[in-house]
Amino acid sequence: MKQAEKLSKQIFYGIVAVIVVIFSMFYLIGYHLPYWENPSFNAPMMTNVLLIFMFLLFVGAICLAAWSIFNSLKKRGKGEKLQNGIPVKRNAYIVVIGTFILLICTFLLSSKAPILVNGKAYENVWWLKLSDMFIWTSGILIIIAFVSVVFGASRNWRKSGNS
């Protein structure tokens, strides 16, 4: 096994282990404590730990994505290179630019209608549009990934059927 692959697998298992521990702590330690302002709501004791961990995961994912994009586009150098007949530089640019365009479009088309949170209207337009943007972008990217997998699999089926 390659060293990078081994390191990647160890980091993945480490993150999964930390996630299991933090979510277990969240649900098992003081989960049913009543909220002091309104006792009909829960105020889990480990909420801040969970929120900080999720924020760190989010920032880490953004940093890794930016580093990966920079590294991928920088490594390609000048001119188009083919790997296994695939124009990797052009595909890298298409993915990066397409993702940014999708993010911008979903932000512009997202809703700014207030929502009810714990019985109160939440009306911050920026955060409403930003969260809606991520929800729609994630859904669209999942659909694109699913269609790509089905298309790739059907292409393999078509090739094996013609041989």
CSV table of C-alpha atoms in Angstrom, one decimal:
chain,number,residue,atom,x,y,z
A,1,MET,CA,0.0,0.0,0.0
A,2,LYS,CA,1.3,3.5,-0.9
A,3,GLN,CA,2.4,5.7,2.0
A,4,ALA,CA,-0.1,8.5,1.1
A,5,GLU,CA,-2.9,6.0,0.9
A,6,LYS,CA,-2.0,4.5,4.3
A,7,LEU,CA,-1.8,8.0,5.9
A,8,SER,CA,-5.1,8.9,4.4
A,9,LYS,CA,-6.8,5.8,5.7
A,10,GLN,CA,-5.3,6.4,9.2
A,11,ILE,CA,-6.5,10.0,9.2
A,12,PHE,CA,-10.0,8.9,8.1
A,13,TYR,CA,-10.3,6.3,10.8
A,14,GLY,CA,-9.0,8.9,13.4
A,15,ILE,CA,-11.6,11.4,12.3
A,16,VAL,CA,-14.4,8.8,12.4
A,17,ALA,CA,-13.3,7.7,15.9
A,18,VAL,CA,-13.3,11.3,17.2
A,19,ILE,CA,-16.8,11.8,15.6
A,20,VAL,CA,-18.1,8.7,17.4
A,21,VAL,CA,-16.7,9.9,20.7
A,22,ILE,CA,-18.0,13.4,20.4
A,23,PHE,CA,-21.5,12.4,19.3
A,24,SER,CA,-21.6,9.8,22.0
A,25,MET,CA,-20.7,12.4,24.6
A,26,PHE,CA,-23.3,14.8,23.2
A,27,TYR,CA,-26.1,12.2,23.5
A,28,LEU,CA,-25.0,10.5,26.7
A,29,ILE,CA,-23.8,13.3,28.9
A,30,GLY,CA,-26.4,15.8,30.0
A,31,TYR,CA,-28.5,15.6,26.8
A,32,HIS,CA,-31.9,16.1,28.6
A,33,LEU,CA,-31.0,19.2,30.6
A,34,PRO,CA,-33.8,21.8,30.3
A,35,TYR,CA,-33.0,25.1,28.8
A,36,TRP,CA,-33.1,27.8,31.5
A,37,GLU,CA,-35.2,30.3,29.5
A,38,ASN,CA,-37.7,27.8,28.3
A,39,PRO,CA,-37.8,24.4,30.1
A,40,SER,CA,-39.7,22.8,27.2
A,41,PHE,CA,-36.4,22.8,25.2
A,42,ASN,CA,-33.3,20.8,25.8
A,43,ALA,CA,-29.9,22.4,26.4
A,44,PRO,CA,-27.4,19.5,26.0
A,45,MET,CA,-24.3,20.0,28.0
A,46,MET,CA,-21.9,19.1,25.2
A,47,THR,CA,-23.4,21.4,22.6
A,48,ASN,CA,-20.4,23.8,22.5
A,49,VAL,CA,-18.0,20.9,22.1
A,50,LEU,CA,-20.0,19.6,19.1
A,51,LEU,CA,-20.3,23.0,17.5
A,52,ILE,CA,-16.5,23.7,17.9
A,53,PHE,CA,-15.7,20.3,16.4
A,54,MET,CA,-18.1,20.9,13.5
A,55,PHE,CA,-16.6,24.3,12.9
A,56,LEU,CA,-13.0,22.8,12.9
A,57,LEU,CA,-14.1,20.1,10.5
A,58,PHE,CA,-15.7,22.8,8.2
A,59,VAL,CA,-12.6,25.0,8.3
A,60,GLY,CA,-10.3,22.0,7.7
A,61,ALA,CA,-12.4,20.9,4.7
A,62,ILE,CA,-12.3,24.4,3.2
A,63,CYS,CA,-8.5,24.6,3.7
A,64,LEU,CA,-8.0,21.1,2.2
A,65,ALA,CA,-10.3,22.0,-0.8
A,66,ALA,CA,-8.4,25.2,-1.4
A,67,TRP,CA,-5.0,23.5,-1.1
A,68,SER,CA,-6.2,20.7,-3.4
A,69,ILE,CA,-7.5,23.1,-6.1
A,70,PHE,CA,-4.3,25.2,-5.9
A,71,ASN,CA,-2.1,22.1,-6.0
A,72,SER,CA,-4.1,20.4,-8.8
A,73,LEU,CA,-4.0,23.5,-11.1
A,74,LYS,CA,-0.4,24.3,-10.3
A,75,LYS,CA,0.9,20.8,-11.0
A,76,ARG,CA,-0.7,20.7,-14.4
A,77,GLY,CA,1.8,23.2,-15.7
A,78,LYS,CA,1.5,24.8,-19.1
A,79,GLY,CA,-0.2,23.1,-22.0
A,80,GLU,CA,-2.7,20.3,-22.0
A,81,LYS,CA,-1.6,17.0,-20.6
A,82,LEU,CA,-3.4,13.7,-21.2
A,83,GLN,CA,-3.6,10.9,-18.7
A,84,ASN,CA,-5.1,7.8,-20.0
A,85,GLY,CA,-6.6,9.9,-22.8
A,86,ILE,CA,-8.3,12.2,-20.4
A,87,PRO,CA,-7.5,16.0,-20.6
A,88,VAL,CA,-6.9,16.4,-16.8
A,89,LYS,CA,-6.0,20.1,-16.8
A,90,ARG,CA,-9.2,21.1,-18.7
A,91,ASN,CA,-11.3,18.9,-16.5
A,92,ALA,CA,-9.8,20.4,-13.3
A,93,TYR,CA,-10.6,23.9,-14.6
A,94,ILE,CA,-14.1,22.9,-15.5
A,95,VAL,CA,-14.8,21.4,-12.1
A,96,VAL,CA,-13.4,24.4,-10.2
A,97,ILE,CA,-15.1,27.0,-12.3
A,98,GLY,CA,-18.4,25.0,-12.5
A,99,THR,CA,-18.5,24.6,-8.7
A,100,PHE,CA,-18.0,28.3,-8.2
A,101,ILE,CA,-20.7,29.2,-10.8
A,102,LEU,CA,-23.1,26.7,-9.1
A,103,LEU,CA,-22.4,28.3,-5.7
A,104,ILE,CA,-23.0,31.8,-7.0
A,105,CYS,CA,-26.2,30.8,-8.9
A,106,THR,CA,-27.7,28.9,-5.9
A,107,PHE,CA,-26.8,31.9,-3.7
A,108,LEU,CA,-28.6,34.3,-6.0
A,109,LEU,CA,-31.6,32.0,-6.4
A,110,SER,CA,-31.9,31.0,-2.7
A,111,SER,CA,-34.7,32.1,-0.5
A,112,LYS,CA,-34.5,34.9,2.0
A,113,ALA,CA,-37.9,34.1,3.6
A,114,PRO,CA,-37.7,34.1,7.4
A,115,ILE,CA,-38.0,30.7,9.1
A,116,LEU,CA,-39.1,29.8,12.6
A,117,VAL,CA,-36.4,28.7,15.0
A,118,ASN,CA,-37.5,27.6,18.5
A,119,GLY,CA,-40.7,29.6,18.0
A,120,LYS,CA,-39.0,32.8,16.9
A,121,ALA,CA,-38.7,34.2,13.4
A,122,TYR,CA,-35.1,34.1,12.1
A,123,GLU,CA,-34.7,36.9,9.5
A,124,ASN,CA,-31.0,37.4,8.8
A,125,VAL,CA,-31.0,37.5,5.0
A,126,TRP,CA,-27.3,36.7,4.6
A,127,TRP,CA,-27.3,33.5,6.7
A,128,LEU,CA,-30.7,32.4,5.2
A,129,LYS,CA,-29.3,32.7,1.7
A,130,LEU,CA,-26.0,31.2,2.6
A,131,SER,CA,-27.5,28.1,4.2
A,132,ASP,CA,-30.0,27.7,1.4
A,133,MET,CA,-27.1,28.0,-1.1
A,134,PHE,CA,-25.2,25.1,0.6
A,135,ILE,CA,-28.3,23.0,0.8
A,136,TRP,CA,-29.2,23.4,-2.9
A,137,THR,CA,-25.5,23.1,-4.0
A,138,SER,CA,-25.1,19.9,-2.0
A,139,GLY,CA,-28.3,18.4,-3.5
A,140,ILE,CA,-27.3,19.3,-7.0
A,141,LEU,CA,-23.8,17.9,-6.7
A,142,ILE,CA,-25.2,14.7,-5.2
A,143,ILE,CA,-27.5,14.3,-8.2
A,144,ILE,CA,-24.7,15.1,-10.6
A,145,ALA,CA,-22.5,12.5,-8.9
A,146,PHE,CA,-25.3,9.9,-9.1
A,147,VAL,CA,-26.0,10.6,-12.7
A,148,SER,CA,-22.2,10.4,-13.5
A,149,VAL,CA,-22.0,7.0,-11.7
A,150,VAL,CA,-25.0,5.6,-13.6
A,151,PHE,CA,-23.7,7.0,-16.9
A,152,GLY,CA,-20.2,5.5,-16.3
A,153,ALA,CA,-21.7,2.1,-15.3
A,154,SER,CA,-24.0,2.1,-18.3
A,155,ARG,CA,-21.0,3.0,-20.5
A,156,ASN,CA,-19.2,-0.1,-19.2
A,157,TRP,CA,-22.3,-2.2,-19.8
A,158,ARG,CA,-22.6,-0.9,-23.4
A,159,LYS,CA,-18.9,-1.7,-24.0
A,160,SER,CA,-19.2,-5.2,-22.6
A,161,GLY,CA,-22.4,-5.8,-24.6
A,162,ASN,CA,-20.7,-4.8,-27.9
A,163,SER,CA,-17.6,-7.0,-27.5
